[in-house]
Coordinates of C-alpha atoms and ligand atoms in Angstrom, one line a residue:
M126 CA 41.1 132.6 137.7
L127 CA 44.7 133.1 138.5
F128 CA 46.0 132.5 135.0
N129 CA 43.5 134.8 133.3
G130 CA 44.9 138.3 134.0
L131 CA 48.1 138.6 132.1
S132 CA 48.7 140.8 129.1
E133 CA 51.1 139.7 126.3
V134 CA 54.8 140.7 126.6
G135 CA 56.9 141.3 123.6
D136 CA 59.5 138.8 122.4
D137 CA 63.2 139.2 123.4
P138 CA 64.5 141.3 120.5
I139 CA 67.4 139.0 119.8
L140 CA 65.5 135.7 119.9
L141 CA 62.8 137.3 117.7
V142 CA 65.4 137.6 114.9
S143 CA 66.0 133.8 115.1
T144 CA 62.2 133.2 114.9
M145 CA 61.9 135.5 111.9
F146 CA 64.8 133.9 110.1
K147 CA 63.4 130.4 110.7
A148 CA 60.0 131.4 109.4
S149 CA 61.3 133.0 106.2
K150 CA 61.0 130.9 103.0
D151 CA 63.4 133.1 101.0
P152 CA 66.2 130.8 99.7
N153 CA 68.6 133.8 99.9
K154 CA 67.9 134.5 103.5
V155 CA 70.8 135.5 105.8
D156 CA 70.9 135.3 109.6
L157 CA 72.9 138.1 111.2
G158 CA 71.0 137.9 114.4
V159 CA 71.8 135.9 117.5
G160 CA 75.4 135.9 118.6
V161 CA 76.5 132.5 117.3
Y162 CA 79.7 131.8 115.4
K163 CA 79.4 130.3 111.9
D164 CA 82.2 128.8 109.9
A165 CA 83.0 129.5 106.2
Q166 CA 80.1 127.2 105.3
G167 CA 77.7 129.1 107.5
H168 CA 77.5 126.2 109.9
T169 CA 77.8 126.3 113.7
A170 CA 80.0 123.2 114.1
I171 CA 81.0 121.4 117.3
L172 CA 84.7 122.0 117.9
N173 CA 87.1 119.0 117.5
S174 CA 88.5 119.6 121.0
V175 CA 84.9 119.5 122.4
K176 CA 84.1 116.3 120.5
K177 CA 87.2 114.6 121.8
A178 CA 86.5 115.7 125.4
E179 CA 82.9 114.4 125.0
Q180 CA 84.2 111.1 123.8
F181 CA 86.5 110.9 126.8
L182 CA 83.6 111.6 129.1
V183 CA 81.4 108.9 127.5
E184 CA 84.2 106.4 128.0
N185 CA 85.4 107.5 131.4
Q186 CA 82.8 109.3 133.4
E187 CA 81.7 106.9 136.2
T188 CA 78.8 108.7 137.9
K189 CA 76.2 111.4 137.3
T190 CA 75.4 111.9 141.0
Y191 CA 74.9 115.4 142.3
L192 CA 77.8 117.8 142.5
S193 CA 76.9 120.9 144.6
P194 CA 75.5 124.3 144.1
A195 CA 79.0 125.5 143.2
G196 CA 79.1 123.0 140.3
N197 CA 82.2 121.2 139.0
P198 CA 85.2 122.1 141.2
E199 CA 87.8 121.4 138.4
F200 CA 86.0 123.6 136.0
N201 CA 85.7 126.4 138.6
A202 CA 89.5 126.3 139.2
L203 CA 90.4 126.2 135.5
A204 CA 87.8 128.8 134.4
Q205 CA 89.2 131.1 137.1
N206 CA 92.7 130.5 135.9
M207 CA 91.8 131.2 132.3
M208 CA 90.4 134.5 133.4
L209 CA 92.7 135.7 136.1
G210 CA 95.9 133.7 135.4
E211 CA 97.9 131.4 137.7
D212 CA 99.2 133.9 140.3
H213 CA 96.7 136.7 140.7
A214 CA 97.3 138.5 144.0
A215 CA 93.5 138.5 144.8
V216 CA 93.4 134.7 144.5
K217 CA 96.4 134.3 146.7
E218 CA 94.7 136.5 149.3
N219 CA 91.9 133.9 149.5
R220 CA 89.1 136.4 148.5
V221 CA 88.2 135.0 145.0
S222 CA 85.8 132.2 144.3
T223 CA 84.3 131.0 141.0
F224 CA 81.0 129.2 140.8
Q225 CA 79.8 127.3 137.8
T226 CA 76.5 128.6 136.4
P227 CA 74.1 127.8 133.6
G228 CA 75.9 129.9 130.9
G229 CA 77.1 133.4 131.4
T230 CA 73.5 134.6 131.7
G231 CA 73.1 132.4 134.8
G232 CA 76.3 134.0 136.1
I233 CA 74.8 137.5 135.7
R234 CA 71.6 136.4 137.4
I235 CA 73.3 134.9 140.4
G236 CA 75.8 137.9 140.6
L237 CA 72.9 140.4 140.6
E238 CA 71.1 138.3 143.2
F239 CA 74.2 138.5 145.3
V240 CA 74.2 142.3 144.8
K241 CA 70.6 142.4 145.9
A242 CA 71.4 140.5 149.1
C243 CA 74.0 143.2 149.8
N244 CA 71.7 146.1 149.0
A245 CA 68.2 145.7 147.7
N246 CA 68.2 149.3 146.4
A247 CA 71.4 149.0 144.5
N248 CA 71.8 151.1 141.3
I249 CA 73.0 149.0 138.3
W250 CA 74.7 151.1 135.7
I251 CA 74.3 149.6 132.2
S252 CA 76.0 150.7 129.0
D253 CA 73.8 152.4 126.4
P254 CA 73.5 150.4 124.2
T255 CA 74.0 146.9 125.6
W256 CA 72.8 143.3 125.5
P257 CA 69.1 143.7 126.3
N258 CA 69.2 141.0 129.0
H259 CA 71.3 143.1 131.3
T260 CA 68.4 145.4 131.7
A261 CA 65.8 142.5 131.8
I262 CA 67.6 140.7 134.6
T263 CA 68.2 143.9 136.6
K264 CA 64.5 144.6 136.3
A265 CA 63.4 141.0 137.1
L266 CA 65.3 141.4 140.4
D267 CA 63.7 144.8 141.1
L268 CA 67.1 146.4 141.1
N269 CA 67.5 149.9 139.8
P270 CA 68.9 150.1 136.2
K271 CA 70.7 153.3 135.2
Q272 CA 72.3 154.0 131.8
Y273 CA 75.7 155.3 131.0
R274 CA 76.5 156.6 127.4
Y275 CA 78.8 154.2 125.6
Y276 CA 78.3 154.3 121.8
D277 CA 76.6 156.5 119.3
I278 CA 74.8 154.0 117.0
K279 CA 73.9 156.5 114.3
R280 CA 77.5 157.9 114.0
G281 CA 79.4 154.7 114.7
E282 CA 81.3 156.3 117.5
F283 CA 82.6 155.1 120.9
L284 CA 81.6 157.6 123.6
Y285 CA 84.5 157.1 126.0
Q286 CA 84.5 160.6 127.6
E287 CA 80.7 160.5 127.9
M288 CA 81.0 157.1 129.7
L289 CA 83.4 158.6 132.2
E290 CA 81.2 161.7 132.7
D291 CA 78.1 159.6 133.4
L292 CA 79.9 157.2 135.8
S293 CA 81.4 160.2 137.6
A294 CA 77.8 160.9 138.7
A295 CA 77.4 157.4 140.2
Q296 CA 77.3 156.9 144.0
A297 CA 79.6 154.8 146.1
G298 CA 78.3 151.2 146.1
D299 CA 76.7 151.5 142.7
V300 CA 77.4 148.5 140.4
V301 CA 78.7 149.1 136.9
I302 CA 78.2 146.4 134.3
L303 CA 81.1 146.4 131.9
H304 CA 81.9 144.3 128.8
G305 CA 85.3 142.6 129.4
C306 CA 85.9 142.6 125.6
C307 CA 83.9 142.5 122.4
H308 CA 81.3 144.9 123.6
N309 CA 77.8 143.5 122.9
A310 CA 76.4 145.2 120.8
S311 CA 78.8 147.8 119.4
G312 CA 82.1 145.8 119.1
A313 CA 83.8 149.0 120.5
D314 CA 86.3 148.2 123.3
L315 CA 88.3 150.3 125.7
S316 CA 92.1 150.5 125.1
H317 CA 94.4 149.3 127.9
A318 CA 95.0 153.0 128.9
Q319 CA 91.2 153.6 129.0
W320 CA 90.7 150.5 131.2
N321 CA 93.3 151.8 133.6
E322 CA 91.7 155.2 133.7
L323 CA 88.2 153.7 134.2
A324 CA 89.5 151.4 137.0
D325 CA 91.0 154.4 138.8
L326 CA 87.7 156.3 138.5
M327 CA 85.7 153.3 139.9
L328 CA 88.2 153.0 142.8
D329 CA 88.1 156.7 143.5
K330 CA 84.3 156.7 143.6
G331 CA 83.8 153.4 145.4
L332 CA 81.9 151.8 142.4
V333 CA 81.7 148.0 142.0
P334 CA 82.5 146.6 138.6
F335 CA 80.5 143.7 137.3
V336 CA 82.3 142.4 134.2
D337 CA 80.3 140.5 131.6
F338 CA 83.1 138.4 130.0
A339 CA 81.2 136.3 127.4
Y340 CA 83.6 136.6 124.5
Q341 CA 87.1 135.8 125.8
G342 CA 89.2 134.9 122.8
F343 CA 87.2 136.8 120.2
A344 CA 89.0 140.1 120.3
N345 CA 92.7 139.4 120.4
G346 CA 93.2 136.0 122.0
I347 CA 92.4 134.1 125.2
E348 CA 95.3 135.6 127.2
E349 CA 95.2 139.1 125.6
D350 CA 91.4 139.5 126.2
S351 CA 91.8 138.8 130.0
Y352 CA 93.5 142.2 130.4
S353 CA 90.3 144.0 131.7
A354 CA 89.4 141.2 134.2
R355 CA 92.9 140.9 135.6
L356 CA 93.3 144.6 135.9
I357 CA 89.9 145.0 137.7
A358 CA 90.7 142.2 140.1
K359 CA 94.1 143.9 140.8
K360 CA 92.9 147.5 141.2
L361 CA 89.5 147.1 142.7
P362 CA 88.8 145.6 146.2
E363 CA 85.5 144.0 145.1
A364 CA 84.1 142.9 141.8
L365 CA 82.0 140.3 140.0
I366 CA 82.9 138.6 136.7
A367 CA 80.4 136.5 134.7
S368 CA 82.1 134.3 132.1
S369 CA 80.9 131.9 129.5
C370 CA 81.9 128.9 127.5
S371 CA 79.1 129.4 125.0
K372 CA 81.1 131.3 122.4
N373 CA 84.7 130.3 122.9
F374 CA 83.9 126.6 123.3
A375 CA 81.0 126.8 120.8
M376 CA 78.9 125.0 123.5
Y377 CA 75.9 127.3 123.3
R378 CA 73.2 124.9 124.3
D379 CA 75.2 123.2 127.0
R380 CA 75.0 126.2 129.2
A381 CA 78.4 126.3 130.8
G382 CA 79.5 129.5 132.4
A383 CA 80.6 130.9 135.8
I384 CA 80.3 133.8 138.2
T385 CA 83.5 134.9 140.0
L386 CA 83.2 136.8 143.2
I387 CA 86.0 139.0 144.5
S388 CA 85.5 140.1 148.1
P389 CA 87.3 143.0 149.8
S390 CA 88.9 140.6 152.3
A391 CA 89.3 136.9 153.2
D392 CA 87.4 137.7 156.4
V393 CA 84.1 138.4 154.7
H394 CA 84.6 136.1 151.7
G395 CA 83.2 133.0 153.4
T396 CA 80.0 134.8 154.3
N397 CA 79.7 136.2 150.8
K398 CA 80.1 132.8 149.3
S399 CA 77.3 131.5 151.5
H400 CA 75.0 134.1 150.0
M401 CA 76.0 133.2 146.5
L402 CA 75.4 129.5 147.1
K403 CA 72.0 130.2 148.8
A404 CA 71.0 132.1 145.6
V405 CA 72.0 129.1 143.4
R406 CA 70.1 126.6 145.6
A407 CA 67.0 128.7 145.5
N408 CA 67.1 129.1 141.7
Y409 CA 68.2 125.8 140.2
S410 CA 69.8 123.9 143.0
M411 CA 73.0 123.2 141.0
P412 CA 74.2 123.9 137.5
P413 CA 74.2 121.2 134.7
D414 CA 77.5 119.4 134.5
H415 CA 78.1 118.3 130.9
G416 CA 79.5 121.5 129.3
A417 CA 81.6 122.3 132.3
A418 CA 83.0 118.8 132.5
V419 CA 83.9 119.1 128.8
A420 CA 85.6 122.5 129.3
A421 CA 87.4 121.2 132.4
H422 CA 88.8 118.2 130.5
I423 CA 90.0 120.4 127.7
L424 CA 91.6 123.1 129.9
G425 CA 93.2 120.4 132.1
N426 CA 94.8 118.5 129.2
P427 CA 97.8 120.4 127.5
D428 CA 97.3 118.8 124.1
L429 CA 93.6 119.3 124.0
K430 CA 94.0 122.8 125.3
A431 CA 96.4 123.7 122.5
E432 CA 94.0 122.3 119.9
W433 CA 91.2 124.3 121.4
M434 CA 93.2 127.5 121.4
T435 CA 93.9 127.0 117.7
E436 CA 90.2 126.5 117.1
V437 CA 89.5 129.8 119.0
D438 CA 92.1 131.5 116.9
E439 CA 90.5 130.2 113.7
M440 CA 87.0 131.5 114.8
R441 CA 88.4 134.9 115.7
N442 CA 90.4 135.3 112.6
R443 CA 87.5 134.3 110.3
V444 CA 85.3 137.0 111.9
K445 CA 88.1 139.5 111.5
K446 CA 88.5 138.5 107.8
M447 CA 84.8 139.0 107.2
R448 CA 84.9 142.4 108.9
A449 CA 87.7 143.4 106.5
L450 CA 86.1 142.0 103.5
F451 CA 82.8 143.7 104.3
V452 CA 84.5 147.1 104.5
E453 CA 86.5 146.4 101.3
K454 CA 83.3 145.5 99.4
M455 CA 81.3 148.4 100.8
D456 CA 84.0 150.8 99.9
K457 CA 83.8 149.6 96.3
K458 CA 80.1 149.3 96.0
A459 CA 79.1 152.4 97.9
P460 CA 82.2 154.6 98.3
N461 CA 80.7 157.0 100.8
S462 CA 78.7 154.6 102.9
G463 CA 81.2 155.0 105.8
F464 CA 81.4 151.6 107.3
G465 CA 85.2 151.7 107.8
Y466 CA 84.8 151.6 111.6
I467 CA 83.6 148.0 111.3
K468 CA 87.1 146.8 110.6
E469 CA 88.4 148.3 113.9
Q470 CA 85.7 146.7 116.1
N471 CA 86.0 143.4 118.0
G472 CA 84.0 140.2 118.4
M473 CA 80.8 139.2 116.7
F474 CA 78.8 142.4 116.7
S475 CA 78.7 145.8 115.1
Y476 CA 76.0 148.3 114.3
L477 CA 75.2 149.3 110.8
T478 CA 74.8 153.0 110.7
L479 CA 71.5 152.9 108.8
S480 CA 68.1 154.5 109.3
A481 CA 65.2 152.5 110.8
E482 CA 63.7 152.6 107.3
Q483 CA 66.8 151.2 105.6
I484 CA 67.1 148.5 108.2
Q485 CA 63.5 147.4 107.5
T486 CA 64.2 147.4 103.8
L487 CA 67.1 145.0 104.3
I488 CA 64.9 142.7 106.5
N489 CA 61.7 142.8 104.5
D490 CA 62.9 143.1 100.9
H491 CA 66.2 141.2 101.1
S492 CA 65.6 138.7 104.0
I493 CA 68.7 139.8 105.8
F494 CA 67.7 139.3 109.4
F495 CA 69.3 141.3 112.1
M496 CA 68.2 143.4 115.1
A497 CA 65.9 146.3 114.4
N498 CA 68.4 148.7 116.1
G499 CA 71.0 147.8 113.5
R500 CA 73.1 145.2 115.4
V501 CA 74.6 142.6 113.1
N502 CA 76.4 139.4 113.9
M503 CA 79.5 139.7 111.6
A504 CA 80.1 136.0 112.2
G505 CA 77.1 135.2 110.1
L506 CA 78.8 136.6 107.0
T507 CA 80.5 134.0 104.7
E508 CA 82.2 134.2 101.3
A509 CA 79.0 132.8 99.9
N510 CA 76.6 135.4 101.3
I511 CA 78.8 138.6 101.6
D512 CA 78.1 139.8 98.0
Y513 CA 74.4 139.3 98.5
V514 CA 74.5 141.3 101.7
T515 CA 76.8 144.1 100.5
D516 CA 74.9 144.5 97.3
A517 CA 71.7 144.9 99.3
I518 CA 73.3 147.4 101.6
A519 CA 74.9 149.3 98.6
S520 CA 71.5 149.5 96.9
L521 CA 70.3 151.7 99.8
F522 CA 72.8 154.3 98.9
K523 CA 71.8 154.6 95.2
S524 CA 69.3 157.3 94.5
Ligands
LMR157 C1 73.5 137.6 121.7 O1 73.7 138.7 122.2 O2 73.0 137.4 120.6 C2 74.0 136.4 122.4 O3 74.5 136.8 123.6 C3 72.9 135.4 122.6 C4 71.8 135.8 123.6 O4 71.5 135.0 124.5 O5 71.2 136.8 123.5

């Protein structure tokens, strides 16, 4: 029998946390697992701007006929603009195209399929640690994953020099997956000066950046966070950028995202586009429209866009507040626990510098669910649960 020979594969380590949280009957349980924003009430609400745009679509959308493998053209233009700005030189040179994809994950998949069409033996450099799906998608495509050092989980330290050292050993044509902001999973980001130095290194060595840009707006703001993408599109002749509306529009299940292709010249760009679109057609034919239509309506309407930007600011500021409160409480409850770094990090994630045994104690004895490697979603903390969480962590430091 064809379907008789498989052996079980493990669950995705992030989705596993959601399963464990749902299964727990503990009334005090806390979910610090999957990267989803929660408000002060611990609820993942639909943004008001999104609701209004959905209402507009219900009343005004006239057809649901097919679009094309590239997806919603208004969305593509506006999403590109949000990332690269109005007047980016690479755009003016007609060598940039954005294709709507099912979420940022779809963008990574299509981008790596494109890489494979260019070179089936390409090396894909992935940060250690990273979002586990970077490696999973690379392996699913039979591409060659390689790791560069990025963050020391046990010490809570960004390994910038080690990153440069490892990437200096990469070969021309190798692809480097970078986190545009809010590194998933460490929350440790490069400074502007470091992005510049890294971009120069990649240019010098002929490396191809692939920016995973899933958290625009969660570090310092929509405009501010685009620094890395704009710099790379300016300094490097070729690049890929996968972006997402899951987090900043809180449209997780609507799967709206994009892959942006930057070719070395307008001459080869048409051919490159054709390969990208071929990959889309052979995967899912064309992306789902709803989330992209919502985002396009918001981004194309100045009032709604202003309302949405305020909502993004609120989400970002609440996570920052929880980071600061967490550190303040830990400093009081366990003065030498050393979590000060958490206040300096960006986005939803940070690692708790705890041993594997301490992590299991928090999960098993306190029903605080997060990844077994220590990654926590700081956006899952609220004023209502932060004392429970910090008390539990502080108890690990009492002998
Ligand atoms: C995460 O890292 O938790 C998010 O990006 C959600 C996911 O799909 O893994």
